[in-house]
Coordinates of C-alpha atoms in Angstrom, one line a residue:
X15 CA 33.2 -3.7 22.3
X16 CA 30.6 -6.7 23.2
X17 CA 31.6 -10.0 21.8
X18 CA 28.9 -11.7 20.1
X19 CA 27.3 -15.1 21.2
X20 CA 29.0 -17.4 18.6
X21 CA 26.2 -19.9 17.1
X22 CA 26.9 -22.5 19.6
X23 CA 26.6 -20.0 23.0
X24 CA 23.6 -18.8 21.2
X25 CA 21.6 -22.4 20.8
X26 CA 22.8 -23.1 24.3
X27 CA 20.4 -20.2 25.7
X28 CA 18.0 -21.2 23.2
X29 CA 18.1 -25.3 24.6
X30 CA 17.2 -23.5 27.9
X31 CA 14.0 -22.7 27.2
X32 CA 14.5 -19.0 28.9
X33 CA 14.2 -15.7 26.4
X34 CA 17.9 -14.5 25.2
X35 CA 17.8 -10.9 26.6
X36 CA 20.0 -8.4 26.8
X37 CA 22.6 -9.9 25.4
X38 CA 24.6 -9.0 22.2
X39 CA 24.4 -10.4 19.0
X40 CA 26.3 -7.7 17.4
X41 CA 27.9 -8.5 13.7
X42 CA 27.5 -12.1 14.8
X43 CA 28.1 -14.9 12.2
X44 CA 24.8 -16.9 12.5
X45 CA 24.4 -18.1 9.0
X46 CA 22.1 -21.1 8.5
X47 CA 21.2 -21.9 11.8
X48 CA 17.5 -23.0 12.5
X49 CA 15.7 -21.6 15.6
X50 CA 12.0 -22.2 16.7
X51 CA 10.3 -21.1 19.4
X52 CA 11.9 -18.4 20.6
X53 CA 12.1 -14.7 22.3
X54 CA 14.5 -12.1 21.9
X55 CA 14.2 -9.3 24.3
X56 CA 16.4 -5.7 24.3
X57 CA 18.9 -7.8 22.4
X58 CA 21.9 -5.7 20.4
X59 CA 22.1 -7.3 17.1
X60 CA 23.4 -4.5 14.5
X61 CA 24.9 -6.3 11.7
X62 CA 24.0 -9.8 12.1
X63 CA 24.6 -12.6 9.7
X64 CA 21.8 -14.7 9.5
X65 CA 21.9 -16.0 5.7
X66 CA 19.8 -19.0 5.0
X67 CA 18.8 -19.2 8.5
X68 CA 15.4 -21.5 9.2
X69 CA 13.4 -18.9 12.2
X70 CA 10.1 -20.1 13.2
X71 CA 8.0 -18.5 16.0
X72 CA 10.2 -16.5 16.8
X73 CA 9.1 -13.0 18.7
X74 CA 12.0 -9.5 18.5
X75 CA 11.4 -7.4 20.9
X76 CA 12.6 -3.9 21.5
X77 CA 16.0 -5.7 19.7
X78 CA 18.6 -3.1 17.3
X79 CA 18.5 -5.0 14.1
X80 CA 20.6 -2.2 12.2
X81 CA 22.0 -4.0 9.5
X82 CA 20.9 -7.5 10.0
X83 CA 21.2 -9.8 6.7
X84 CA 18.1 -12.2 6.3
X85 CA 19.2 -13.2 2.8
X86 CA 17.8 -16.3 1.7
X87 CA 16.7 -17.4 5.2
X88 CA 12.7 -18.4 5.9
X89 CA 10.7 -17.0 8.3
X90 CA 7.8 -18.1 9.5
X91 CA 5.4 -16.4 12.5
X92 CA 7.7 -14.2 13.1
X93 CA 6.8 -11.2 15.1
X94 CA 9.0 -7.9 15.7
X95 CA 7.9 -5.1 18.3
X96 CA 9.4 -1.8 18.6
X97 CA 12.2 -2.9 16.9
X98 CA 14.6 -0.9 14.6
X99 CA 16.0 -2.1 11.5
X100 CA 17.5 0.2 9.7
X101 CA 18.8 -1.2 6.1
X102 CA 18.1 -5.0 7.2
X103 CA 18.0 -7.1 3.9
X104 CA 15.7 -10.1 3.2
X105 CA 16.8 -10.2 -0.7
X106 CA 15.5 -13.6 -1.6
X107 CA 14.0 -14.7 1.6
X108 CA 10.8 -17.0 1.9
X109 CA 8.3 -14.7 4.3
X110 CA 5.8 -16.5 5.8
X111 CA 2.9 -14.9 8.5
X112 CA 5.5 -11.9 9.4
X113 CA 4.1 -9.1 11.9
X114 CA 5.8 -5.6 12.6
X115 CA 4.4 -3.5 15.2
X116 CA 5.5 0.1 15.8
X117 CA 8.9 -0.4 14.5
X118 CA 11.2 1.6 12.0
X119 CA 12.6 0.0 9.1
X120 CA 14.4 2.2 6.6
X121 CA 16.2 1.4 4.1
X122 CA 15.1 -2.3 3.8
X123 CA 15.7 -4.9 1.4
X124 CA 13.0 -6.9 0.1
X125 CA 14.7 -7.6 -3.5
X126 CA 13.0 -10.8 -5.2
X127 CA 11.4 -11.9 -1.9
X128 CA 9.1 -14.3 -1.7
X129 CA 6.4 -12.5 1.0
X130 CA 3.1 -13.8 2.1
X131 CA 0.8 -13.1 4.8
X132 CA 2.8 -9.3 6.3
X133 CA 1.0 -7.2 8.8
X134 CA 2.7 -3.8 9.5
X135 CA 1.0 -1.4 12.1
X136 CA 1.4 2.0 13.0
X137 CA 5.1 1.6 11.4
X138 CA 7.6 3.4 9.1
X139 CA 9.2 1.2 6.1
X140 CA 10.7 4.7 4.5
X141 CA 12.8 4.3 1.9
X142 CA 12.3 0.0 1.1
X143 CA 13.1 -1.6 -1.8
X144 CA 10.5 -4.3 -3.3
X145 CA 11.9 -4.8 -6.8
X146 CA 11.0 -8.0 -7.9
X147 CA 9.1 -9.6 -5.2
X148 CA 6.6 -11.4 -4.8
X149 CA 4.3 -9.9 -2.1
X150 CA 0.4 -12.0 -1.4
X151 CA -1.7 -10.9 1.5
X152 CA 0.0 -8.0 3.0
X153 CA -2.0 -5.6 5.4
X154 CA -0.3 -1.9 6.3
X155 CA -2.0 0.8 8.3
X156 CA -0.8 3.7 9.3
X157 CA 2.3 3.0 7.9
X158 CA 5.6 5.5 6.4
X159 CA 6.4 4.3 2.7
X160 CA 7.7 7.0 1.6
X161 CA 10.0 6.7 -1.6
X162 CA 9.5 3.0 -2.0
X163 CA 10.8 1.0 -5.3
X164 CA 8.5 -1.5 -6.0
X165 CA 9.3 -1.6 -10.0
X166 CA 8.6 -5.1 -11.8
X167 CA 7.0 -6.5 -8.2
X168 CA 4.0 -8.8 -8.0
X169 CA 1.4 -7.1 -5.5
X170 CA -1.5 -9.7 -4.7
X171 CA -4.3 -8.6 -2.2
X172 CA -1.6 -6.0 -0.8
X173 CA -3.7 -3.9 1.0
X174 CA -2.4 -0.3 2.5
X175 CA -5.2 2.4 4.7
X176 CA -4.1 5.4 5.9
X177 CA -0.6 5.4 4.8
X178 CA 1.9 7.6 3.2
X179 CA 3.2 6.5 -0.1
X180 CA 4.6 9.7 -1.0
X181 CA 7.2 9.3 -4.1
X182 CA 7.1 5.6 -5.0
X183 CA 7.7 3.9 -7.8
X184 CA 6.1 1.1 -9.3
X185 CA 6.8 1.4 -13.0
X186 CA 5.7 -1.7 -14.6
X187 CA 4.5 -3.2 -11.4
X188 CA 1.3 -5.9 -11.4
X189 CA -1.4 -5.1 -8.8
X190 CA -4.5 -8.0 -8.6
X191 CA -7.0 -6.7 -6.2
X192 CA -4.9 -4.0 -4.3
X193 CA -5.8 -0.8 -2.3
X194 CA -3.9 2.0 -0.8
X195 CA -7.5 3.6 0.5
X196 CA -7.0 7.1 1.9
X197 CA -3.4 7.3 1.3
X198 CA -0.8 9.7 0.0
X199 CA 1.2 9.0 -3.1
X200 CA 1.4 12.0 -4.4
X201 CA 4.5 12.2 -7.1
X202 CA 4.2 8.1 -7.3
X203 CA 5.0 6.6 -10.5
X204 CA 2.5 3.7 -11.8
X205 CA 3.7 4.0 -15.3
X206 CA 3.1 0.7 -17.4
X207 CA 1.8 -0.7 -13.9
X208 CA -0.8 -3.4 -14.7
X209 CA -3.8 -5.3 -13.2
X210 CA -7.0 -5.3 -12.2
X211 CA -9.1 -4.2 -9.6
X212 CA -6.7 -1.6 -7.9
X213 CA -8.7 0.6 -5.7
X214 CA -6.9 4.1 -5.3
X215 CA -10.0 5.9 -3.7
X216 CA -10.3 8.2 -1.5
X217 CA -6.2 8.8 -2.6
X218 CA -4.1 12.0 -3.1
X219 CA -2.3 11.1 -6.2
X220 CA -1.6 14.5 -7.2
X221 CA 1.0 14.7 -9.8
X222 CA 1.2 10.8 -9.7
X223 CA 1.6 9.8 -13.4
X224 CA 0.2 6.3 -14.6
X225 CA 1.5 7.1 -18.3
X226 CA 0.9 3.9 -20.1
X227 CA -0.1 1.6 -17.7
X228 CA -2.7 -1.1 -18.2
X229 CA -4.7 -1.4 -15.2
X230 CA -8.8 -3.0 -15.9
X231 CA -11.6 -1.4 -13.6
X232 CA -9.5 0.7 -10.9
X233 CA -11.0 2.5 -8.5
X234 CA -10.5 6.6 -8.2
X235 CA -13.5 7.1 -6.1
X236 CA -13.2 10.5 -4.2
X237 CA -9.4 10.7 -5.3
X238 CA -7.2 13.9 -5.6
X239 CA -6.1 13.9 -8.6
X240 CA -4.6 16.9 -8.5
X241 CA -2.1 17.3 -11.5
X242 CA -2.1 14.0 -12.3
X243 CA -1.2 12.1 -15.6
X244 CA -3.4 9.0 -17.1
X245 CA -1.3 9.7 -20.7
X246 CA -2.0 6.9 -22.6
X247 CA -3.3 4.4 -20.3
X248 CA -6.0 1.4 -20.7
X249 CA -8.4 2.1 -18.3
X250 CA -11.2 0.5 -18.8
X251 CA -14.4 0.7 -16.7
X252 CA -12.7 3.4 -13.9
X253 CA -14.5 5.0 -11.6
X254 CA -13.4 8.1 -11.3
X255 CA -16.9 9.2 -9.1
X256 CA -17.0 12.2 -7.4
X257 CA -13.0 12.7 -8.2
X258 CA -11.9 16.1 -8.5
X259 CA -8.5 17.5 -9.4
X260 CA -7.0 20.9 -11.1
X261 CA -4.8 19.9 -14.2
X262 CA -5.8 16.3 -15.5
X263 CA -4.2 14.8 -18.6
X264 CA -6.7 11.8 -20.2
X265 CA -4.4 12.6 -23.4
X266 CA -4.9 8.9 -25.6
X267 CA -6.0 7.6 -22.6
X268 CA -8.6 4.5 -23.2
X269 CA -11.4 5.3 -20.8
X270 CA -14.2 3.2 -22.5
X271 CA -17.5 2.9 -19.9
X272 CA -15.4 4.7 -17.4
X273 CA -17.7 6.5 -14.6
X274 CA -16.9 10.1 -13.7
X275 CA -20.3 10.7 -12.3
X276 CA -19.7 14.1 -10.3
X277 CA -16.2 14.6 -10.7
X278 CA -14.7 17.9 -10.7
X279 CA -11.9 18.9 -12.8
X280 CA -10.4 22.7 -13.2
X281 CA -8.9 21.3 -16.2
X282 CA -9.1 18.1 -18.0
X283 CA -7.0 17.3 -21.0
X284 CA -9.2 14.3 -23.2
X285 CA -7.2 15.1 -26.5
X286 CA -7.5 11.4 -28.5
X287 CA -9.1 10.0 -25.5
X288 CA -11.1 6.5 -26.0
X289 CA -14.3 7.6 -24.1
X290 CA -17.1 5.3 -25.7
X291 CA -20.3 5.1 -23.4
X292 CA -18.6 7.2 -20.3
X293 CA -20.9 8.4 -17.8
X294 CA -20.1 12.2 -17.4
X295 CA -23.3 12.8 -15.0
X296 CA -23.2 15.4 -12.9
X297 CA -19.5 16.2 -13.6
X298 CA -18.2 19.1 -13.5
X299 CA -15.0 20.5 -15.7
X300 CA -14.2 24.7 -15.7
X301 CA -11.9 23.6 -18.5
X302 CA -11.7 20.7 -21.1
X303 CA -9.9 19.7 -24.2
X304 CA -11.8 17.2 -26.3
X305 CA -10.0 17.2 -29.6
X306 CA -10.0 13.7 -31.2
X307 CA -11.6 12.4 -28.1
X308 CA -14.3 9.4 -29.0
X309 CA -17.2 9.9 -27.2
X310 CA -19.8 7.6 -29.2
X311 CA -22.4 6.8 -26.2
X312 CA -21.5 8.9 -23.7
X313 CA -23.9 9.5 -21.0
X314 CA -24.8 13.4 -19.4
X315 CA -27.0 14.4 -16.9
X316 CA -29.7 12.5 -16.2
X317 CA -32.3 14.5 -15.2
X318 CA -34.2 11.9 -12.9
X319 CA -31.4 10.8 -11.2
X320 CA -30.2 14.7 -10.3
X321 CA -33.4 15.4 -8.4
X322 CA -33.7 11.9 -6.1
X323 CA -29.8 12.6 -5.9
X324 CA -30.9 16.6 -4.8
X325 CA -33.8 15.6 -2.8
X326 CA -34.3 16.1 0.9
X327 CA -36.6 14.9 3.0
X328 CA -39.3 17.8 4.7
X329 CA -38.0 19.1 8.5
X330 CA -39.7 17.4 10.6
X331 CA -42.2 18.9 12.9
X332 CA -40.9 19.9 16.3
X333 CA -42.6 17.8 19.1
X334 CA -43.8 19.6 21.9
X335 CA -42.0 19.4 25.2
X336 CA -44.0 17.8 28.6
X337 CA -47.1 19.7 29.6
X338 CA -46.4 21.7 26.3
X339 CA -50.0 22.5 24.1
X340 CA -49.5 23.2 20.9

């Protein structure tokens, strides 16, 4: 077995002003030391202590950070490239400008982390645990987050395209102008989620449930709903436009001036449903339950609107080819 750099070997290669490569760090005890400026390169650093550690500018790359322990430390402009970092925990760190770049993270730690300013590219965070955190300005595309827990976290601007989502759970998380755009979370949990301004469009959320939450003018555009459940949820002024799905339940749901203009439903569930001044046009449902629903100034087709939406310009003529007559 490698023997570690102790903490004082380590700030020696670090005083040099040369990148520490391919050395090891493995199960090292580096707690509260503060480095700045500096590269790691092919370094072996499984199990790492680096607890209350100060780390700015610092760049990881293609380093084994299996296990490493970030708790409590601050990082800022910290960069890690085709890294892994499989069950690394940053339970009460301070995150500042972070940037992971086709690296794998299971099994991370984020508990009651205070994160701001993440970018995470074309990487896999499978499996992470948010609870708690505080998360502000965080950018993911093309990312695995599979089976996250992000229950009782503060999302701000978290913003997530392309990804899989598939099985997470953010029961009584609060989302303030978030969007997973053309991701899967199908069989997430939003229940008692709250917020405003979540946008969710273009999403497969099938069986997703979002019983009870609380979340003002979200944004299903062009969703899957799929089986999904909105049972007894506030959602005022959705857009659920041009949604479709096959077994909805709306059941108590408050869906006051929500806009389901050329959705399509198999079967929609509205039993007790708040539904004053919806815009059902040009939605479509093969099967809908409407006991107890309120529906006091809904809006249908609009007749108008159907044929400018219908209408097609004429084909154009065809133009006649050089030295062609007509």
């Amino acid at each position: 077995m490698t023997t570690p750099l102790t903490q004082d070997a380590l700030m020696a290669r670090v005083d040099s002003g040369n990148p520490v490569r391919n050395v090891s760090l493995t199960r090292g005890d580096y707690r509260g030391i503060a480095l700045r400026n500096v590269r790691f390169e092919n370094v072996q650093a499984q199990g790492a202590r680096f607890d209350a550690a100060q780390l700015e500018n610092i760049r990881w790359q293609r380093c084994a950070l299996d296990g490493v322990v970030f708790e409590g430390a601050s990082l800022t402009d910290v960069q890690f490239t085709n890294c892994r970092g499989d069950g690394m925990k940053f339970d009460g760190a301070k995150l500042m400008r972070l940037s992971v770049q086709t690296s794998s993270w299971p099994r991370v730690s984020f508990v009651r982390a205070s994160i701001c300013r993440l970018q995470v590219l074309a990487g896999s965070l499978v499996n992470v645990n948010w609870q708690g955190a505080q998360i502000e300005r965080v950018m993911l595309r093309k990312t695995d987050l599979s089976a996250q827990t992000g229950v009782d976290t503060l999302f701000d601007r978290f913003l997530a395209f392309d990804c899989v989502a598939t099985a997470t759970d953010f029961r009584g998380a609060q989302f303030t102008h978030c969007s997973f755009a053309r991701s899967d979370l199908q069989e997430s949990c939003f229940d008692k989620a709250s917020g405003r301004a979540l946008a969710l469009a273009g999403c497969n959320l099938d069986r997703s449930s979002f019983a009870g939450a609380r979340l003002e003018h979200p944004m299903f555009n062009r969703a899957n709903l799929g089986a999904a459940s909105f049972r007894g949820a506030e959602l005022p002024r959705a857009r659920f436009t041009a949604a479709h799905g096959k077994a909805v339940d709306f059941c108590d749901a408050d869906l006051s001036r929500a806009d389901f203009s050329h959705a399509n439903i198999e079967v929609a569930d509205f039993a007790g449903a708040r539904m004053q001044q919806v815009c059902l046009h040009g939605a479509r449902f093969g099967e809908a339950r409407w006991d107890g629903a309120d529906l006091s100034g809904a809006r249908g087709d609009d007749p108008k609107q159907l044929i400018c939406e219908r209408w097609s310009p004429p084909p154009r003529p065809r133009q006649p080819l050089p030295g062609e007559t007509r």
